[in-house]
Amino acid sequence: MPAGREPELLDRPLPDAELATAVVVLRAVAGPIRLRLLLALQHRELSIGELTDRAHTHYAAVSANLACLRAAGLVTVRHNGPQALYRSTNPHVTTLVAAALEVTRQPPDPGTEPTNAGTEPRRTPTCDPSSAATPAPAQPSWA
């Protein structure tokens, strides 16, 4: 894609349901623990114990965030005996996370003032994948 050119996807009107599904996905990935979980799951299945170690947080926090990602259709679980193994459902999710991280690394445009100057984190909304303004499918079409 040439520099400064938006993807062709944006050259056509988007149905409300498609936009609502995108909102569900964006809300679901919004949170440092969920971002860590998605990055950890980009190439492999992992147990909740392994994910707890990689997310540097407690089991309960990982479990709640995995539930949010599952509700949005971004993560699935497979049971192997007593062990639950989680995996990402779509490689584009990793691309989305990488793009979000890249946006944070870009300097502000000349002549604009950053609203936060990177000094304080923004509030993370609670995860409610079903709260999009326009009704959306329960899960993205790939799930």
PDB file of C-alpha atoms in Angstrom:
ATOM      1  CA  MET A   1       0.000   0.000   0.000  1.00  0.00           C
ATOM      2  CA  PRO A   2       1.521   3.366  -0.971  1.00  0.00           C
ATOM      3  CA  ALA A   3       2.381   5.792   1.826  1.00  0.00           C
ATOM      4  CA  GLY A   4      -0.562   7.997   2.740  1.00  0.00           C
ATOM      5  CA  ARG A   5      -3.074   5.711   0.998  1.00  0.00           C
ATOM      6  CA  GLU A   6      -5.847   4.201   3.084  1.00  0.00           C
ATOM      7  CA  PRO A   7      -6.783   0.568   2.493  1.00  0.00           C
ATOM      8  CA  GLU A   8      -9.374   0.010  -0.220  1.00  0.00           C
ATOM      9  CA  LEU A   9     -11.697  -1.310   2.458  1.00  0.00           C
ATOM     10  CA  LEU A  10     -12.381   2.290   3.425  1.00  0.00           C
ATOM     11  CA  ASP A  11     -13.278   3.266  -0.154  1.00  0.00           C
ATOM     12  CA  ARG A  12     -16.714   1.659   0.144  1.00  0.00           C
ATOM     13  CA  PRO A  13     -19.615   2.230   2.502  1.00  0.00           C
ATOM     14  CA  LEU A  14     -19.480  -0.193   5.385  1.00  0.00           C
ATOM     15  CA  PRO A  15     -22.649  -1.839   6.712  1.00  0.00           C
ATOM     16  CA  ASP A  16     -23.594  -0.927  10.272  1.00  0.00           C
ATOM     17  CA  ALA A  17     -23.308  -4.564  11.362  1.00  0.00           C
ATOM     18  CA  GLU A  18     -19.724  -4.752  10.052  1.00  0.00           C
ATOM     19  CA  LEU A  19     -18.792  -1.559  11.895  1.00  0.00           C
ATOM     20  CA  ALA A  20     -20.479  -2.827  15.057  1.00  0.00           C
ATOM     21  CA  THR A  21     -18.489  -6.055  14.860  1.00  0.00           C
ATOM     22  CA  ALA A  22     -15.287  -4.023  14.488  1.00  0.00           C
ATOM     23  CA  VAL A  23     -16.262  -2.109  17.632  1.00  0.00           C
ATOM     24  CA  VAL A  24     -16.726  -5.402  19.478  1.00  0.00           C
ATOM     25  CA  VAL A  25     -13.231  -6.512  18.448  1.00  0.00           C
ATOM     26  CA  LEU A  26     -11.601  -3.194  19.348  1.00  0.00           C
ATOM     27  CA  ARG A  27     -13.285  -3.109  22.751  1.00  0.00           C
ATOM     28  CA  ALA A  28     -12.270  -6.687  23.411  1.00  0.00           C
ATOM     29  CA  VAL A  29      -8.569  -6.068  22.755  1.00  0.00           C
ATOM     30  CA  ALA A  30      -8.518  -2.826  24.753  1.00  0.00           C
ATOM     31  CA  GLY A  31      -6.546  -3.625  27.869  1.00  0.00           C
ATOM     32  CA  PRO A  32      -2.913  -4.368  28.718  1.00  0.00           C
ATOM     33  CA  ILE A  33      -3.621  -7.871  29.995  1.00  0.00           C
ATOM     34  CA  ARG A  34      -5.670  -8.758  26.903  1.00  0.00           C
ATOM     35  CA  LEU A  35      -2.924  -7.375  24.641  1.00  0.00           C
ATOM     36  CA  ARG A  36      -0.329  -9.494  26.446  1.00  0.00           C
ATOM     37  CA  LEU A  37      -2.550 -12.562  26.161  1.00  0.00           C
ATOM     38  CA  LEU A  38      -3.109 -12.064  22.428  1.00  0.00           C
ATOM     39  CA  LEU A  39       0.606 -11.566  21.805  1.00  0.00           C
ATOM     40  CA  ALA A  40       1.407 -14.703  23.813  1.00  0.00           C
ATOM     41  CA  LEU A  41      -1.138 -16.696  21.789  1.00  0.00           C
ATOM     42  CA  GLN A  42      -0.011 -15.496  18.367  1.00  0.00           C
ATOM     43  CA  HIS A  43       1.972 -18.650  17.514  1.00  0.00           C
ATOM     44  CA  ARG A  44       0.931 -21.319  19.985  1.00  0.00           C
ATOM     45  CA  GLU A  45      -1.662 -22.744  22.314  1.00  0.00           C
ATOM     46  CA  LEU A  46      -1.027 -22.034  25.971  1.00  0.00           C
ATOM     47  CA  SER A  47      -2.543 -23.112  29.269  1.00  0.00           C
ATOM     48  CA  ILE A  48      -3.952 -20.589  31.708  1.00  0.00           C
ATOM     49  CA  GLY A  49      -0.911 -21.149  33.929  1.00  0.00           C
ATOM     50  CA  GLU A  50       1.460 -20.303  31.084  1.00  0.00           C
ATOM     51  CA  LEU A  51      -0.666 -17.278  30.202  1.00  0.00           C
ATOM     52  CA  THR A  52      -0.632 -16.119  33.830  1.00  0.00           C
ATOM     53  CA  ASP A  53       3.178 -16.171  33.763  1.00  0.00           C
ATOM     54  CA  ARG A  54       3.352 -14.307  30.445  1.00  0.00           C
ATOM     55  CA  ALA A  55       0.780 -11.682  31.431  1.00  0.00           C
ATOM     56  CA  HIS A  56       2.557 -11.027  34.744  1.00  0.00           C
ATOM     57  CA  THR A  57      -0.675 -11.024  36.707  1.00  0.00           C
ATOM     58  CA  HIS A  58      -2.952 -13.220  38.776  1.00  0.00           C
ATOM     59  CA  TYR A  59      -4.951 -16.216  37.617  1.00  0.00           C
ATOM     60  CA  ALA A  60      -8.294 -14.477  38.228  1.00  0.00           C
ATOM     61  CA  ALA A  61      -7.312 -11.508  36.047  1.00  0.00           C
ATOM     62  CA  VAL A  62      -6.158 -13.794  33.238  1.00  0.00           C
ATOM     63  CA  SER A  63      -9.315 -15.871  33.485  1.00  0.00           C
ATOM     64  CA  ALA A  64     -11.574 -12.784  33.305  1.00  0.00           C
ATOM     65  CA  ASN A  65      -9.673 -11.360  30.356  1.00  0.00           C
ATOM     66  CA  LEU A  66      -9.714 -14.689  28.513  1.00  0.00           C
ATOM     67  CA  ALA A  67     -13.491 -14.781  29.007  1.00  0.00           C
ATOM     68  CA  CYS A  68     -13.725 -11.359  27.366  1.00  0.00           C
ATOM     69  CA  LEU A  69     -11.564 -12.461  24.424  1.00  0.00           C
ATOM     70  CA  ARG A  70     -13.598 -15.656  24.056  1.00  0.00           C
ATOM     71  CA  ALA A  71     -16.881 -13.726  24.118  1.00  0.00           C
ATOM     72  CA  ALA A  72     -15.609 -11.596  21.242  1.00  0.00           C
ATOM     73  CA  GLY A  73     -14.550 -14.703  19.302  1.00  0.00           C
ATOM     74  CA  LEU A  74     -10.848 -13.802  19.392  1.00  0.00           C
ATOM     75  CA  VAL A  75      -9.711 -16.776  21.476  1.00  0.00           C
ATOM     76  CA  THR A  76     -10.896 -20.359  21.696  1.00  0.00           C
ATOM     77  CA  VAL A  77     -10.244 -23.052  24.258  1.00  0.00           C
ATOM     78  CA  ARG A  78      -9.497 -26.725  23.679  1.00  0.00           C
ATOM     79  CA  HIS A  79      -9.588 -29.200  26.523  1.00  0.00           C
ATOM     80  CA  ASN A  80      -6.805 -31.779  26.696  1.00  0.00           C
ATOM     81  CA  GLY A  81      -7.813 -33.922  29.628  1.00  0.00           C
ATOM     82  CA  PRO A  82      -7.909 -31.663  32.679  1.00  0.00           C
ATOM     83  CA  GLN A  83      -5.914 -28.945  30.946  1.00  0.00           C
ATOM     84  CA  ALA A  84      -7.512 -26.098  28.993  1.00  0.00           C
ATOM     85  CA  LEU A  85      -5.419 -24.779  26.108  1.00  0.00           C
ATOM     86  CA  TYR A  86      -6.165 -21.367  24.615  1.00  0.00           C
ATOM     87  CA  ARG A  87      -5.370 -20.129  21.127  1.00  0.00           C
ATOM     88  CA  SER A  88      -5.985 -17.104  18.956  1.00  0.00           C
ATOM     89  CA  THR A  89      -8.683 -17.605  16.336  1.00  0.00           C
ATOM     90  CA  ASN A  90      -7.381 -15.229  13.678  1.00  0.00           C
ATOM     91  CA  PRO A  91      -3.878 -14.109  12.621  1.00  0.00           C
ATOM     92  CA  HIS A  92      -5.237 -10.641  11.823  1.00  0.00           C
ATOM     93  CA  VAL A  93      -5.656 -10.056  15.560  1.00  0.00           C
ATOM     94  CA  THR A  94      -1.865 -10.052  15.936  1.00  0.00           C
ATOM     95  CA  THR A  95      -1.646  -7.549  13.090  1.00  0.00           C
ATOM     96  CA  LEU A  96      -4.217  -5.365  14.855  1.00  0.00           C
ATOM     97  CA  VAL A  97      -2.282  -5.474  18.131  1.00  0.00           C
ATOM     98  CA  ALA A  98       1.002  -4.710  16.341  1.00  0.00           C
ATOM     99  CA  ALA A  99      -0.637  -1.754  14.553  1.00  0.00           C
ATOM    100  CA  ALA A 100      -1.982  -0.394  17.855  1.00  0.00           C
ATOM    101  CA  LEU A 101       1.473  -0.621  19.394  1.00  0.00           C
ATOM    102  CA  GLU A 102       2.996   1.081  16.348  1.00  0.00           C
ATOM    103  CA  VAL A 103       0.512   3.955  16.666  1.00  0.00           C
ATOM    104  CA  THR A 104       1.775   4.563  20.207  1.00  0.00           C
ATOM    105  CA  ARG A 105       5.347   4.799  18.915  1.00  0.00           C
ATOM    106  CA  GLN A 106       4.597   7.431  16.279  1.00  0.00           C
ATOM    107  CA  PRO A 107       5.458  11.038  17.134  1.00  0.00           C
ATOM    108  CA  PRO A 108       2.527  13.463  17.027  1.00  0.00           C
ATOM    109  CA  ASP A 109       1.951  15.419  13.839  1.00  0.00           C
ATOM    110  CA  PRO A 110       3.742  18.791  13.801  1.00  0.00           C
ATOM    111  CA  GLY A 111       1.459  21.566  15.003  1.00  0.00           C
ATOM    112  CA  THR A 112      -0.657  19.305  17.200  1.00  0.00           C
ATOM    113  CA  GLU A 113      -0.395  18.781  20.898  1.00  0.00           C
ATOM    114  CA  PRO A 114      -0.765  15.265  22.260  1.00  0.00           C
ATOM    115  CA  THR A 115      -3.657  15.054  24.689  1.00  0.00           C
ATOM    116  CA  ASN A 116      -1.779  12.819  27.083  1.00  0.00           C
ATOM    117  CA  ALA A 117       1.877  13.365  26.181  1.00  0.00           C
ATOM    118  CA  GLY A 118       2.375   9.687  27.040  1.00  0.00           C
ATOM    119  CA  THR A 119       2.739  10.485  30.728  1.00  0.00           C
ATOM    120  CA  GLU A 120      -0.413   8.911  32.085  1.00  0.00           C
ATOM    121  CA  PRO A 121      -2.223   5.826  30.878  1.00  0.00           C
ATOM    122  CA  ARG A 122      -5.701   6.163  29.516  1.00  0.00           C
ATOM    123  CA  ARG A 123      -8.557   4.493  31.350  1.00  0.00           C
ATOM    124  CA  THR A 124      -9.317   1.020  30.117  1.00  0.00           C
ATOM    125  CA  PRO A 125     -13.040   0.495  29.583  1.00  0.00           C
ATOM    126  CA  THR A 126     -14.586  -2.576  31.057  1.00  0.00           C
ATOM    127  CA  CYS A 127     -15.023  -5.370  28.599  1.00  0.00           C
ATOM    128  CA  ASP A 128     -18.531  -5.801  27.360  1.00  0.00           C
ATOM    129  CA  PRO A 129     -18.272  -7.109  23.794  1.00  0.00           C
ATOM    130  CA  SER A 130     -22.037  -6.979  23.399  1.00  0.00           C
ATOM    131  CA  SER A 131     -22.363  -3.256  24.094  1.00  0.00           C
ATOM    132  CA  ALA A 132     -21.785  -1.926  20.572  1.00  0.00           C
ATOM    133  CA  ALA A 133     -24.100   0.938  19.612  1.00  0.00           C
ATOM    134  CA  THR A 134     -25.578  -1.025  16.702  1.00  0.00           C
ATOM    135  CA  PRO A 135     -26.478  -4.664  17.306  1.00  0.00           C
ATOM    136  CA  ALA A 136     -23.701  -6.903  16.083  1.00  0.00           C
ATOM    137  CA  PRO A 137     -23.250 -10.626  15.656  1.00  0.00           C
ATOM    138  CA  ALA A 138     -22.309 -12.362  18.876  1.00  0.00           C
ATOM    139  CA  GLN A 139     -18.936 -13.193  17.356  1.00  0.00           C
ATOM    140  CA  PRO A 140     -16.979 -12.033  14.308  1.00  0.00           C
ATOM    141  CA  SER A 141     -17.685 -14.051  11.186  1.00  0.00           C
ATOM    142  CA  TRP A 142     -14.376 -15.962  11.362  1.00  0.00           C
ATOM    143  CA  ALA A 143     -15.084 -17.400  14.838  1.00  0.00           C
TER     144      ALA A 143
END
